[in-house]
Amino acid sequence: MILQAFLLRIQAVFGGHGPVGTDSRRFPVLASFRGYQPDWLGSDISAGLAIAAVGLPSAIAYPAIAGLPPETGLYASIAPLVAYAVFGPSRQLIVGPDAATMTVLAAVLATIYEAPGVTADRVAVAALLALAVGVFCLIARALRLGVLATLLSRPILTGFLAGISLSIMIGQIGRLTGVKIESAGLMGPILEIVDKANFIHWPSLALGAAMFLVLQAVRICKLPLPGPVIIVVLAVVLSALLDFEALGIAVVGDIPSGLPQFALPAHSGMPVDTILLGAASIFLVSFGSGIVTARSFATRGSYEVDPNLELTGFGTANVAAGFFGAFPVTASDSRTAVNMSVGGRTQVASIVAAVTLIATLLFLGPALRILPIPALGAILVAAALSLIDVEALGEIRRISRIEFLFAIIALIGPLSLGVLQGIVIAVGATLVYLLYKAAHPRDAMLGRVSGRDGFYKLHRSPEARPEPGLALCIVQGNLLFFDTDYVRARLRTIASELPPGTEWFVLDASAVAQIDCTAAAMLAGLANEFAARGLALGFAEVHSEALELLQRAGVIDQIGTTMVFDDLDDALRAFRARSSLTHIASPN
């Protein structure tokens, strides 16, 4: 009853259309509670309990990827949930530990500890990185940089996540075999475990393999209870009955039973530049993958995602993680899926999940202590496999071979050169692809179809015919410094292939939103070249800003204002009128 009254109070304050509601897009406090109905409470409580059940195994397992103690995963599953519930815009999105983000975090931590003289506690460094990621999110929100979410395209992100997943699986070799693996990369750990085959702890490997098979059986049979939950319960029960620790199987060990303390992470003796660069890498990957998750579930829920508003939610969630001794977090696909499947309506489910995990931390520490490490390795391998979207890769290959190539490049990057270098490769591949596409704008010759209005591309409409003596060409892209050489070459080629007697070459600039001074100089040069062969250059449908630049550059004065037309119809009428006058002035 108290919670219902509290939610009704939230509805009264935030559910209307007054000034607070109007301001919500700028500062979405308690956005997911607007219009809350008391009969949603039961669904939200059930969803919260399910989220906690599904989140507990990953909360304990994921920190191992970055060499962090398991309790940090629980901390990362409590404070960020509450922070996002207060400041996040989505009703159903759930934040928490993420495999891809943890892998990037592991690479950043490795880079930080390679610097000489770094002796700071690993947990403190991870918390400071979370705080920095949160600050980056909030700065990006203030600057409305939600467009950064598109920096990693779908093919690039699909390939990158597949590479990350393979990295995660390779990283579990040591946990599954009980052998300390010192090599890095793709083949190094595999060759090392082959070389150290005599040291494999076979009971650990057998347990990990069995747990992995159970996970696959649960997935195939589509049991109502999530596989990781079954594994945690089963592994703890078996560990208690068979005393795995006495058999030499590594276990989680003592987990602090107290609640995380609010504190600023210790930052003395840390390389600030490396921390900031690492946080920027984590920010890019976590925000990119988080927005992909948010958008995919928004499609199912029939609502839209605003990346700028999500920056507020992700930012406050990471700030909370930093202040409570956790690590960077982002949107969790598994927890969000559970929330939606159980029927969670608002972020009340997040708050219930956080309270449940607090109770787990306070009262279930002794049971979690004997959880065997190979079982966690099996959970991580299964989670990594779920990141490899073979169907999406196949679809990308079918749709676009060049984008599939970039996906493969993004996949290989984390495996061959490391995760951080893989991020650079993934972003670099995206930028190279964008630059390539922008530097090669499409063009087409235009003509008329008898009895129909408008102009048609000659290569697409066989019935279209060009106007004798008039060449109409459309360029579909901006004319900027990086594409001027290509456009110049194309226009020269087109002009050289025009039939004899062509007098005008009119460029349809309706699809050219921007022109810079480099392109203006190129057009001036072409005008001179065309004039030398008796071909007059003109422009139609030039955007106002581009026209002003061409005027300041002297291009318009060079070709004459009579060769600038409002549209292609004006250009055609002017050409026909000129041809008629020429014909009258020069009778046979």
Coordinates of C-alpha atoms in Angstrom, one line a residue:
M1 CA 0.0 0.0 0.0
I2 CA 2.9 2.4 0.8
L3 CA 4.5 1.7 -2.6
Q4 CA 1.2 2.2 -4.4
A5 CA 0.6 5.5 -2.7
F6 CA 4.2 6.6 -3.6
L7 CA 3.6 5.7 -7.3
L8 CA 0.2 7.5 -7.3
R9 CA 2.1 10.5 -6.0
I10 CA 4.6 10.2 -8.8
Q11 CA 1.7 10.0 -11.3
A12 CA 0.2 13.2 -9.8
V13 CA 3.5 15.1 -10.1
F14 CA 4.8 13.8 -13.4
G15 CA 1.9 12.4 -15.2
G16 CA 0.2 15.6 -16.3
H17 CA 0.9 18.1 -19.0
G18 CA 2.2 21.0 -17.0
P19 CA 5.6 22.7 -16.9
V20 CA 7.3 19.7 -15.4
G21 CA 6.0 17.4 -18.2
T22 CA 7.0 19.9 -20.8
D23 CA 10.6 20.0 -19.4
S24 CA 10.9 16.3 -19.2
R25 CA 12.8 15.8 -22.5
R26 CA 15.6 18.0 -21.2
F27 CA 15.7 16.4 -17.8
P28 CA 13.8 13.1 -17.7
V29 CA 13.5 12.6 -14.0
L30 CA 11.3 9.6 -13.2
A31 CA 10.1 9.6 -16.8
S32 CA 9.1 6.0 -16.8
F33 CA 6.7 6.5 -14.0
R34 CA 4.5 9.0 -15.8
G35 CA 0.9 7.8 -16.0
Y36 CA 1.6 4.9 -13.6
Q37 CA -1.4 2.7 -12.8
P38 CA -1.5 0.8 -9.5
D39 CA -2.6 -2.4 -11.2
W40 CA 0.8 -2.5 -13.0
L41 CA 2.5 -3.1 -9.6
G42 CA 2.1 -6.8 -9.6
S43 CA 3.7 -7.2 -13.1
D44 CA 6.6 -4.9 -12.1
I45 CA 7.3 -6.9 -9.0
S46 CA 7.3 -10.2 -10.8
A47 CA 9.5 -8.7 -13.5
G48 CA 11.9 -7.3 -10.9
L49 CA 12.3 -10.7 -9.3
A50 CA 12.9 -12.3 -12.7
I51 CA 15.5 -9.7 -13.6
A52 CA 17.4 -10.3 -10.3
A53 CA 17.3 -14.1 -10.9
V54 CA 18.7 -13.7 -14.4
G55 CA 21.1 -11.0 -13.5
L56 CA 22.7 -12.7 -10.6
P57 CA 24.7 -15.3 -12.5
S58 CA 26.1 -12.7 -15.0
A59 CA 26.7 -10.3 -12.1
I60 CA 29.0 -12.8 -10.5
A61 CA 30.5 -14.1 -13.7
Y62 CA 31.2 -11.0 -15.8
P63 CA 33.7 -9.3 -13.4
A64 CA 36.1 -12.3 -14.0
I65 CA 36.5 -11.1 -17.6
A66 CA 38.3 -8.0 -16.3
G67 CA 40.0 -9.6 -13.3
L68 CA 37.6 -8.0 -10.8
P69 CA 36.1 -9.7 -7.7
P70 CA 32.5 -11.0 -8.0
E71 CA 31.0 -8.6 -5.6
T72 CA 31.7 -5.7 -8.0
G73 CA 29.2 -7.3 -10.4
L74 CA 26.6 -7.2 -7.7
Y75 CA 27.4 -3.6 -7.0
A76 CA 27.1 -2.9 -10.8
S77 CA 23.6 -4.5 -10.8
I78 CA 22.3 -2.4 -7.9
A79 CA 23.2 1.3 -7.9
P80 CA 23.0 1.7 -11.7
L81 CA 19.5 0.2 -11.8
V82 CA 18.2 2.7 -9.3
A83 CA 20.0 5.6 -11.1
Y84 CA 18.6 4.6 -14.5
A85 CA 15.1 4.2 -12.9
V86 CA 15.3 7.8 -11.8
F87 CA 16.9 9.5 -14.8
G88 CA 16.5 7.0 -17.7
P89 CA 13.8 7.7 -20.3
S90 CA 12.9 4.1 -21.2
R91 CA 10.1 2.3 -19.3
Q92 CA 11.5 -1.2 -19.9
L93 CA 15.2 -1.0 -20.7
I94 CA 17.4 -2.6 -18.0
V95 CA 21.0 -1.6 -17.4
G96 CA 23.8 -3.8 -16.0
P97 CA 27.0 -5.7 -16.8
D98 CA 27.5 -6.4 -20.4
A99 CA 30.0 -8.9 -21.9
A100 CA 31.3 -6.6 -24.7
T101 CA 31.8 -3.7 -22.3
M102 CA 33.6 -6.0 -19.8
T103 CA 35.9 -7.2 -22.5
V104 CA 36.8 -3.6 -23.5
L105 CA 37.2 -2.8 -19.8
A106 CA 39.6 -5.8 -19.4
A107 CA 41.7 -4.4 -22.3
V108 CA 41.7 -0.9 -20.8
L109 CA 42.8 -2.2 -17.4
A110 CA 45.6 -4.2 -19.0
T111 CA 46.8 -1.1 -20.8
I112 CA 46.7 1.0 -17.6
Y113 CA 48.7 -1.6 -15.6
E114 CA 51.3 -1.8 -18.3
A115 CA 52.3 1.8 -17.4
P116 CA 55.2 1.9 -15.0
G117 CA 54.5 2.8 -11.4
V118 CA 50.7 2.1 -11.4
T119 CA 49.9 0.4 -8.1
A120 CA 46.3 1.5 -7.7
D121 CA 43.7 -1.0 -6.7
R122 CA 42.1 -2.7 -9.7
V123 CA 38.6 -2.1 -8.3
A124 CA 39.3 1.6 -7.8
V125 CA 40.5 1.9 -11.4
A126 CA 37.4 0.2 -12.7
A127 CA 35.2 2.5 -10.6
L128 CA 37.1 5.6 -11.8
L129 CA 36.6 4.4 -15.4
A130 CA 32.9 4.0 -14.8
L131 CA 32.7 7.5 -13.4
A132 CA 34.6 8.9 -16.4
V133 CA 32.3 7.0 -18.8
G134 CA 29.3 8.5 -17.0
V135 CA 30.8 12.0 -17.3
F136 CA 31.5 11.4 -21.0
C137 CA 27.8 10.4 -21.4
L138 CA 26.5 13.5 -19.7
I139 CA 28.9 15.8 -21.6
A140 CA 27.7 14.1 -24.9
R141 CA 24.1 14.6 -23.7
A142 CA 24.7 18.3 -23.1
L143 CA 26.3 18.7 -26.6
R144 CA 23.5 16.5 -28.1
L145 CA 26.0 14.0 -29.5
G146 CA 23.5 11.1 -29.6
V147 CA 24.6 10.8 -33.2
L148 CA 27.7 9.0 -31.9
A149 CA 25.4 6.0 -31.5
T150 CA 25.6 5.7 -35.3
L151 CA 29.4 5.7 -35.4
L152 CA 29.4 2.0 -35.2
S153 CA 27.2 0.8 -38.1
R154 CA 25.2 -2.4 -37.8
P155 CA 27.6 -4.5 -39.9
I156 CA 30.6 -3.1 -38.0
L157 CA 29.0 -3.6 -34.6
T158 CA 27.8 -7.2 -35.6
G159 CA 31.3 -8.1 -36.6
F160 CA 32.9 -6.4 -33.7
L161 CA 30.6 -8.2 -31.2
A162 CA 31.4 -11.5 -32.9
G163 CA 35.1 -10.8 -32.4
I164 CA 34.5 -9.8 -28.8
S165 CA 32.6 -13.0 -28.2
L166 CA 35.4 -15.1 -29.5
S167 CA 37.8 -13.2 -27.3
I168 CA 35.6 -14.0 -24.3
M169 CA 35.4 -17.7 -25.1
I170 CA 39.2 -17.9 -25.4
G171 CA 39.5 -16.1 -22.2
Q172 CA 37.6 -18.9 -20.4
I173 CA 40.2 -21.5 -21.2
G174 CA 42.0 -20.9 -17.9
R175 CA 38.8 -21.0 -15.8
L176 CA 37.6 -24.2 -17.5
T177 CA 40.8 -26.1 -17.3
G178 CA 42.3 -24.7 -14.1
V179 CA 45.5 -23.8 -16.0
K180 CA 47.0 -20.3 -15.7
I181 CA 47.1 -18.9 -19.2
E182 CA 49.5 -16.1 -19.8
S183 CA 49.2 -15.7 -23.6
A184 CA 47.0 -13.2 -25.4
G185 CA 45.3 -13.1 -28.8
L186 CA 43.5 -15.8 -30.7
M187 CA 46.0 -18.6 -31.2
G188 CA 48.3 -17.9 -28.2
P189 CA 46.1 -19.2 -25.5
I190 CA 45.1 -22.2 -27.6
L191 CA 48.7 -23.1 -28.3
E192 CA 49.6 -22.6 -24.7
I193 CA 46.9 -24.9 -23.4
V194 CA 48.0 -27.5 -25.9
D195 CA 51.5 -27.2 -24.5
K196 CA 50.3 -27.4 -20.9
A197 CA 47.9 -30.3 -21.5
N198 CA 49.5 -32.3 -18.7
F199 CA 48.5 -29.6 -16.2
I200 CA 44.8 -29.6 -17.1
H201 CA 42.5 -30.2 -14.1
W202 CA 40.1 -32.7 -15.6
P203 CA 37.4 -32.5 -12.9
S204 CA 37.2 -28.7 -13.6
L205 CA 37.0 -29.2 -17.3
A206 CA 34.4 -31.9 -16.9
L207 CA 32.3 -29.7 -14.7
G208 CA 32.5 -26.8 -17.0
A209 CA 31.6 -28.9 -20.0
A210 CA 28.7 -30.4 -18.2
M211 CA 27.4 -27.0 -17.2
F212 CA 27.7 -25.8 -20.7
L213 CA 25.7 -28.8 -22.0
V214 CA 23.0 -28.1 -19.5
L215 CA 22.8 -24.5 -20.7
Q216 CA 22.4 -25.6 -24.3
A217 CA 19.8 -28.2 -23.3
V218 CA 17.8 -25.5 -21.4
R219 CA 18.0 -23.2 -24.5
I220 CA 16.9 -25.9 -26.9
C221 CA 14.1 -27.2 -24.7
K222 CA 13.0 -23.6 -24.0
L223 CA 12.5 -24.2 -20.3
P224 CA 10.7 -21.3 -18.5
L225 CA 13.6 -20.9 -16.0
P226 CA 16.7 -19.2 -17.5
G227 CA 19.7 -21.4 -18.0
P228 CA 22.2 -19.3 -15.9
V229 CA 19.8 -19.4 -12.9
I230 CA 19.6 -23.2 -13.2
I231 CA 23.4 -23.4 -13.5
V232 CA 24.0 -21.3 -10.4
V233 CA 21.6 -23.3 -8.2
L234 CA 22.8 -26.7 -9.6
A235 CA 26.5 -25.8 -9.2
V236 CA 26.1 -24.5 -5.7
V237 CA 24.1 -27.6 -4.6
L238 CA 26.7 -30.0 -6.2
S239 CA 29.5 -28.0 -4.7
A240 CA 28.0 -28.4 -1.2
L241 CA 27.3 -32.1 -1.7
L242 CA 30.6 -33.1 -3.3
D243 CA 32.9 -30.5 -1.8
F244 CA 34.3 -29.3 -5.1
E245 CA 36.9 -27.1 -3.2
A246 CA 38.4 -30.3 -1.7
L247 CA 38.6 -31.8 -5.2
G248 CA 40.7 -28.9 -6.4
I249 CA 38.0 -27.1 -8.3
A250 CA 38.3 -23.4 -7.9
V251 CA 35.4 -21.6 -6.2
V252 CA 34.3 -18.0 -6.0
G253 CA 35.4 -17.6 -2.5
D254 CA 34.3 -15.1 0.2
I255 CA 32.0 -12.3 -1.0
P256 CA 31.7 -9.3 1.3
S257 CA 28.2 -9.3 2.8
G258 CA 28.0 -5.6 3.4
L259 CA 26.4 -3.0 1.1
P260 CA 28.6 -0.9 -1.2
Q261 CA 29.8 2.3 0.2
F262 CA 29.3 5.7 -1.5
A263 CA 32.8 7.1 -2.1
L264 CA 34.8 8.9 -4.7
P265 CA 37.2 6.3 -6.3
A266 CA 40.8 6.7 -5.3
H267 CA 42.7 8.4 -8.2
S268 CA 46.1 9.1 -7.0
G269 CA 49.0 7.5 -8.9
M270 CA 46.8 6.7 -11.9
P271 CA 47.8 7.8 -15.5
V272 CA 45.1 10.3 -16.2
D273 CA 45.6 10.3 -20.0
T274 CA 45.3 6.5 -20.2
I275 CA 42.2 6.6 -17.9
L276 CA 40.5 9.2 -20.2
L277 CA 41.4 7.4 -23.4
G278 CA 40.3 4.1 -22.0
A279 CA 37.0 5.6 -20.7
A280 CA 36.4 7.1 -24.2
S281 CA 36.8 3.6 -25.7
I282 CA 34.5 2.0 -23.2
F283 CA 32.0 4.9 -23.8
L284 CA 31.9 4.4 -27.5
V285 CA 31.4 0.6 -27.4
S286 CA 29.0 0.6 -24.4
F287 CA 26.9 3.4 -25.8
G288 CA 26.9 2.0 -29.3
S289 CA 25.9 -1.5 -28.2
G290 CA 23.5 -0.1 -25.6
I291 CA 21.6 1.9 -28.2
V292 CA 21.4 -1.1 -30.5
T293 CA 19.8 -3.0 -27.6
A294 CA 17.5 -0.2 -26.8
R295 CA 16.3 0.2 -30.4
S296 CA 15.8 -3.5 -30.9
F297 CA 13.6 -3.8 -27.9
A298 CA 11.9 -0.5 -28.7
T299 CA 10.8 -2.1 -32.0
R300 CA 9.2 -4.9 -30.1
G301 CA 7.5 -2.5 -27.7
S302 CA 6.4 -0.1 -30.4
Y303 CA 8.1 3.0 -29.1
E304 CA 11.0 5.1 -30.2
V305 CA 14.4 5.7 -28.6
D306 CA 16.1 9.1 -28.4
P307 CA 19.8 8.5 -28.2
N308 CA 20.3 11.9 -26.5
L309 CA 17.9 11.1 -23.7
E310 CA 19.5 7.6 -23.3
L311 CA 22.8 9.4 -22.7
T312 CA 21.3 10.8 -19.6
G313 CA 20.2 7.4 -18.3
F314 CA 23.5 5.7 -19.2
G315 CA 25.5 8.6 -17.8
T316 CA 23.8 8.6 -14.4
A317 CA 23.9 4.8 -14.3
N318 CA 27.7 4.8 -14.8
V319 CA 28.2 7.7 -12.4
A320 CA 26.3 5.7 -9.8
A321 CA 28.5 2.6 -10.6
G322 CA 31.6 4.7 -10.1
F323 CA 30.6 6.1 -6.7
F324 CA 29.6 2.6 -5.4
G325 CA 32.7 0.7 -6.3
A326 CA 31.5 -1.0 -9.5
F327 CA 32.5 -0.8 -13.2
P328 CA 31.0 0.6 -16.4
V329 CA 27.6 -0.7 -17.4
T330 CA 25.2 -0.4 -20.4
A331 CA 21.9 -1.7 -21.5
S332 CA 21.5 -5.5 -20.8
D333 CA 19.8 -7.4 -23.6
S334 CA 19.1 -10.5 -21.4
R335 CA 17.7 -8.6 -18.5
T336 CA 15.6 -6.3 -20.8
A337 CA 14.3 -9.4 -22.6
V338 CA 13.2 -11.0 -19.3
N339 CA 11.6 -7.7 -18.2
M340 CA 9.5 -7.5 -21.3
S341 CA 8.6 -11.2 -21.4
V342 CA 7.4 -11.2 -17.8
G343 CA 5.4 -8.1 -18.4
G344 CA 7.4 -5.3 -16.6
R345 CA 5.7 -2.0 -17.3
T346 CA 8.0 0.6 -15.8
Q347 CA 11.3 1.0 -14.0
V348 CA 9.7 -0.1 -10.8
A349 CA 10.9 -3.5 -12.0
S350 CA 14.5 -2.2 -11.8
I351 CA 14.0 -1.0 -8.3
V352 CA 12.6 -4.3 -7.2
A353 CA 15.5 -6.1 -8.9
A354 CA 18.0 -3.9 -7.0
V355 CA 16.3 -4.5 -3.7
T356 CA 16.3 -8.3 -4.4
L357 CA 20.1 -8.2 -5.2
I358 CA 20.7 -6.2 -2.0
A359 CA 19.0 -9.0 0.0
T360 CA 21.1 -11.6 -1.9
L361 CA 24.3 -9.7 -1.0
L362 CA 23.3 -9.5 2.6
F363 CA 22.0 -13.1 3.1
L364 CA 23.3 -15.4 0.4
G365 CA 27.0 -14.7 0.6
P366 CA 27.9 -18.1 2.1
A367 CA 26.0 -20.0 -0.6
L368 CA 27.7 -18.0 -3.4
R369 CA 31.1 -18.6 -1.8
I370 CA 31.2 -22.2 -3.0
L371 CA 30.0 -21.5 -6.5
P372 CA 32.6 -23.2 -8.7
I373 CA 34.6 -21.1 -11.2
P374 CA 34.2 -23.5 -14.1
A375 CA 30.4 -23.1 -13.9
L376 CA 30.9 -19.3 -14.3
G377 CA 33.2 -20.0 -17.3
A378 CA 30.5 -22.1 -18.9
I379 CA 28.0 -19.2 -18.4
L380 CA 30.4 -16.8 -20.0
V381 CA 31.1 -19.1 -23.0
A382 CA 27.3 -19.5 -23.5
A383 CA 26.8 -15.7 -23.2
A384 CA 29.6 -15.1 -25.7
L385 CA 28.0 -17.5 -28.2
S386 CA 24.8 -15.5 -28.0
L387 CA 26.7 -12.5 -29.2
I388 CA 27.7 -14.2 -32.5
D389 CA 24.8 -13.4 -34.8
V390 CA 25.5 -15.7 -37.7
E391 CA 22.1 -15.0 -39.2
A392 CA 22.8 -11.2 -39.2
L393 CA 26.2 -11.8 -40.8
G394 CA 24.6 -13.9 -43.5
E395 CA 22.0 -11.3 -44.1
I396 CA 24.7 -8.6 -44.4
R397 CA 26.6 -10.7 -46.8
R398 CA 23.5 -11.2 -48.9
I399 CA 22.6 -7.5 -48.9
S400 CA 26.0 -5.9 -49.3
R401 CA 29.3 -7.6 -49.9
I402 CA 31.4 -4.5 -49.1
E403 CA 29.6 -4.0 -45.8
F404 CA 30.1 -7.7 -45.0
L405 CA 33.9 -7.2 -45.7
F406 CA 33.9 -4.4 -43.1
A407 CA 32.0 -6.7 -40.6
I408 CA 34.8 -9.3 -41.1
I409 CA 37.5 -6.6 -40.6
A410 CA 35.7 -5.6 -37.4
L411 CA 35.6 -9.2 -36.3
I412 CA 39.2 -9.9 -36.9
G413 CA 40.5 -6.7 -35.3
P414 CA 39.8 -7.6 -31.6
L415 CA 41.3 -11.1 -32.2
S416 CA 44.5 -10.2 -34.0
L417 CA 45.4 -6.9 -32.5
G418 CA 43.5 -6.7 -29.2
V419 CA 40.2 -5.2 -28.2
L420 CA 41.3 -1.5 -28.0
Q421 CA 43.0 -1.7 -31.4
G422 CA 39.9 -3.6 -32.6
I423 CA 37.8 -0.6 -31.6
V424 CA 40.1 1.7 -33.6
I425 CA 39.9 -0.7 -36.6
A426 CA 36.1 -0.9 -36.3
V427 CA 35.6 2.9 -36.2
G428 CA 38.3 3.4 -38.8
A429 CA 36.6 0.9 -41.1
T430 CA 33.3 2.8 -40.7
L431 CA 34.9 6.1 -41.4
V432 CA 36.7 4.8 -44.5
Y433 CA 33.5 3.3 -45.8
L434 CA 31.6 6.6 -45.2
L435 CA 34.4 8.6 -46.9
Y436 CA 34.5 6.2 -49.8
K437 CA 30.7 6.4 -50.3
A438 CA 30.8 10.2 -49.9
A439 CA 33.8 10.6 -52.2
H440 CA 32.0 8.7 -55.0
P441 CA 28.6 10.4 -55.5
R442 CA 26.3 8.8 -58.1
D443 CA 25.5 10.7 -61.3
A444 CA 23.1 10.2 -64.1
M445 CA 22.0 11.7 -67.4
L446 CA 18.4 13.0 -67.6
G447 CA 15.9 13.1 -70.4
R448 CA 12.2 13.4 -71.1
V449 CA 9.5 10.8 -71.7
S450 CA 7.0 11.8 -74.4
G451 CA 3.6 12.6 -73.0
R452 CA 4.8 12.7 -69.4
D453 CA 6.0 15.5 -67.1
G454 CA 9.4 15.6 -65.3
F455 CA 12.8 14.3 -66.1
Y456 CA 13.9 10.7 -66.0
K457 CA 17.3 8.9 -65.7
L458 CA 18.3 7.6 -69.1
H459 CA 19.8 4.4 -67.7
R460 CA 16.7 3.5 -65.8
S461 CA 14.0 4.6 -68.3
P462 CA 14.7 3.2 -71.7
E463 CA 11.8 5.3 -73.2
A464 CA 13.4 8.6 -72.0
R465 CA 15.2 10.7 -74.6
P466 CA 17.7 13.5 -74.2
E467 CA 17.0 16.9 -75.6
P468 CA 19.2 17.3 -78.7
G469 CA 22.0 19.8 -78.0
L470 CA 21.3 19.9 -74.3
A471 CA 23.0 17.6 -71.7
L472 CA 21.2 17.4 -68.3
C473 CA 23.3 15.7 -65.6
I474 CA 22.4 15.1 -61.9
V475 CA 25.1 14.6 -59.2
Q476 CA 23.6 13.0 -56.1
G477 CA 25.9 14.1 -53.3
N478 CA 27.7 17.1 -51.8
L479 CA 30.5 18.7 -53.7
L480 CA 33.3 18.9 -51.2
F481 CA 37.1 18.8 -51.2
F482 CA 37.3 15.0 -50.9
D483 CA 35.1 14.2 -53.9
T484 CA 36.1 17.0 -56.3
D485 CA 38.7 14.9 -58.2
Y486 CA 36.2 12.1 -58.7
V487 CA 33.4 14.4 -59.8
R488 CA 35.7 16.3 -62.1
A489 CA 36.8 13.1 -63.8
R490 CA 33.2 11.9 -64.1
L491 CA 31.9 15.2 -65.6
R492 CA 34.9 15.2 -68.0
T493 CA 34.1 11.7 -69.1
I494 CA 30.4 12.4 -69.6
A495 CA 31.2 15.6 -71.6
S496 CA 33.7 13.7 -73.8
E497 CA 30.9 11.2 -74.7
L498 CA 28.3 13.7 -75.6
P499 CA 27.0 13.7 -79.2
P500 CA 28.4 16.3 -81.6
G501 CA 26.5 19.5 -81.6
T502 CA 25.8 19.5 -77.8
E503 CA 25.8 23.2 -76.8
W504 CA 24.8 23.2 -73.1
F505 CA 25.8 21.1 -70.1
V506 CA 23.4 21.8 -67.3
L507 CA 24.2 20.3 -63.9
D508 CA 21.1 19.4 -61.8
A509 CA 22.2 20.5 -58.3
S510 CA 19.0 19.6 -56.5
A511 CA 20.8 16.7 -54.6
V512 CA 23.8 18.9 -53.8
A513 CA 23.2 20.3 -50.4
Q514 CA 26.7 21.7 -49.9
I515 CA 29.5 23.1 -52.0
D516 CA 32.9 24.2 -50.7
C517 CA 35.6 26.5 -52.2
T518 CA 37.6 23.5 -53.5
A519 CA 34.5 22.3 -55.4
A520 CA 33.8 25.9 -56.6
A521 CA 37.4 26.1 -58.0
M522 CA 36.8 22.7 -59.7
L523 CA 33.6 23.9 -61.3
A524 CA 35.3 27.1 -62.5
G525 CA 38.0 25.0 -64.2
L526 CA 35.4 22.8 -65.8
A527 CA 33.5 25.8 -67.1
N528 CA 36.7 27.0 -68.8
E529 CA 37.4 23.5 -70.3
F530 CA 33.9 23.1 -71.5
A531 CA 33.9 26.7 -73.0
A532 CA 37.0 25.8 -75.0
R533 CA 35.1 23.0 -76.8
G534 CA 32.0 25.1 -77.3
L535 CA 30.0 23.7 -74.4
A536 CA 28.4 26.1 -72.0
L537 CA 28.1 25.0 -68.3
G538 CA 25.0 25.8 -66.3
F539 CA 23.3 25.0 -63.0
A540 CA 19.7 24.2 -62.1
E541 CA 18.0 24.0 -58.7
V542 CA 21.0 25.2 -56.7
H543 CA 20.5 25.4 -53.0
S544 CA 20.6 29.0 -51.6
E545 CA 23.8 28.5 -49.5
A546 CA 25.6 26.7 -52.4
L547 CA 24.5 29.5 -54.8
E548 CA 25.9 32.2 -52.5
L549 CA 29.2 30.4 -52.3
L550 CA 29.4 30.1 -56.1
Q551 CA 28.6 33.8 -56.4
R552 CA 31.4 34.7 -53.9
A553 CA 33.8 32.4 -55.7
G554 CA 33.0 34.2 -59.0
V555 CA 31.7 31.1 -60.7
I556 CA 28.3 32.6 -61.5
D557 CA 29.9 35.7 -63.0
Q558 CA 32.1 33.4 -65.1
I559 CA 29.2 31.4 -66.6
G560 CA 26.7 34.2 -66.6
T561 CA 23.5 34.6 -64.5
T562 CA 21.5 33.5 -67.6
M563 CA 23.0 30.0 -67.1
V564 CA 21.5 29.6 -63.6
F565 CA 18.0 28.2 -63.6
D566 CA 15.3 27.6 -60.9
D567 CA 14.7 24.1 -62.2
L568 CA 15.2 21.8 -65.2
D569 CA 12.0 23.0 -66.9
D570 CA 13.4 26.5 -66.9
A571 CA 16.7 25.3 -68.3
L572 CA 14.8 23.4 -71.1
R573 CA 12.6 26.3 -72.0
A574 CA 15.6 28.7 -72.1
F575 CA 17.6 26.3 -74.3
R576 CA 14.7 25.8 -76.7
A577 CA 14.0 29.5 -76.9
R578 CA 17.7 30.2 -77.6
S579 CA 17.7 27.4 -80.3
S580 CA 14.7 29.0 -81.9
L581 CA 16.3 32.4 -82.0
T582 CA 19.5 30.9 -83.4
H583 CA 17.5 29.1 -86.0
I584 CA 15.7 32.3 -87.0
A585 CA 18.9 34.3 -87.1
S586 CA 20.6 31.8 -89.3
P587 CA 18.1 30.6 -92.0
N588 CA 19.2 28.0 -94.5

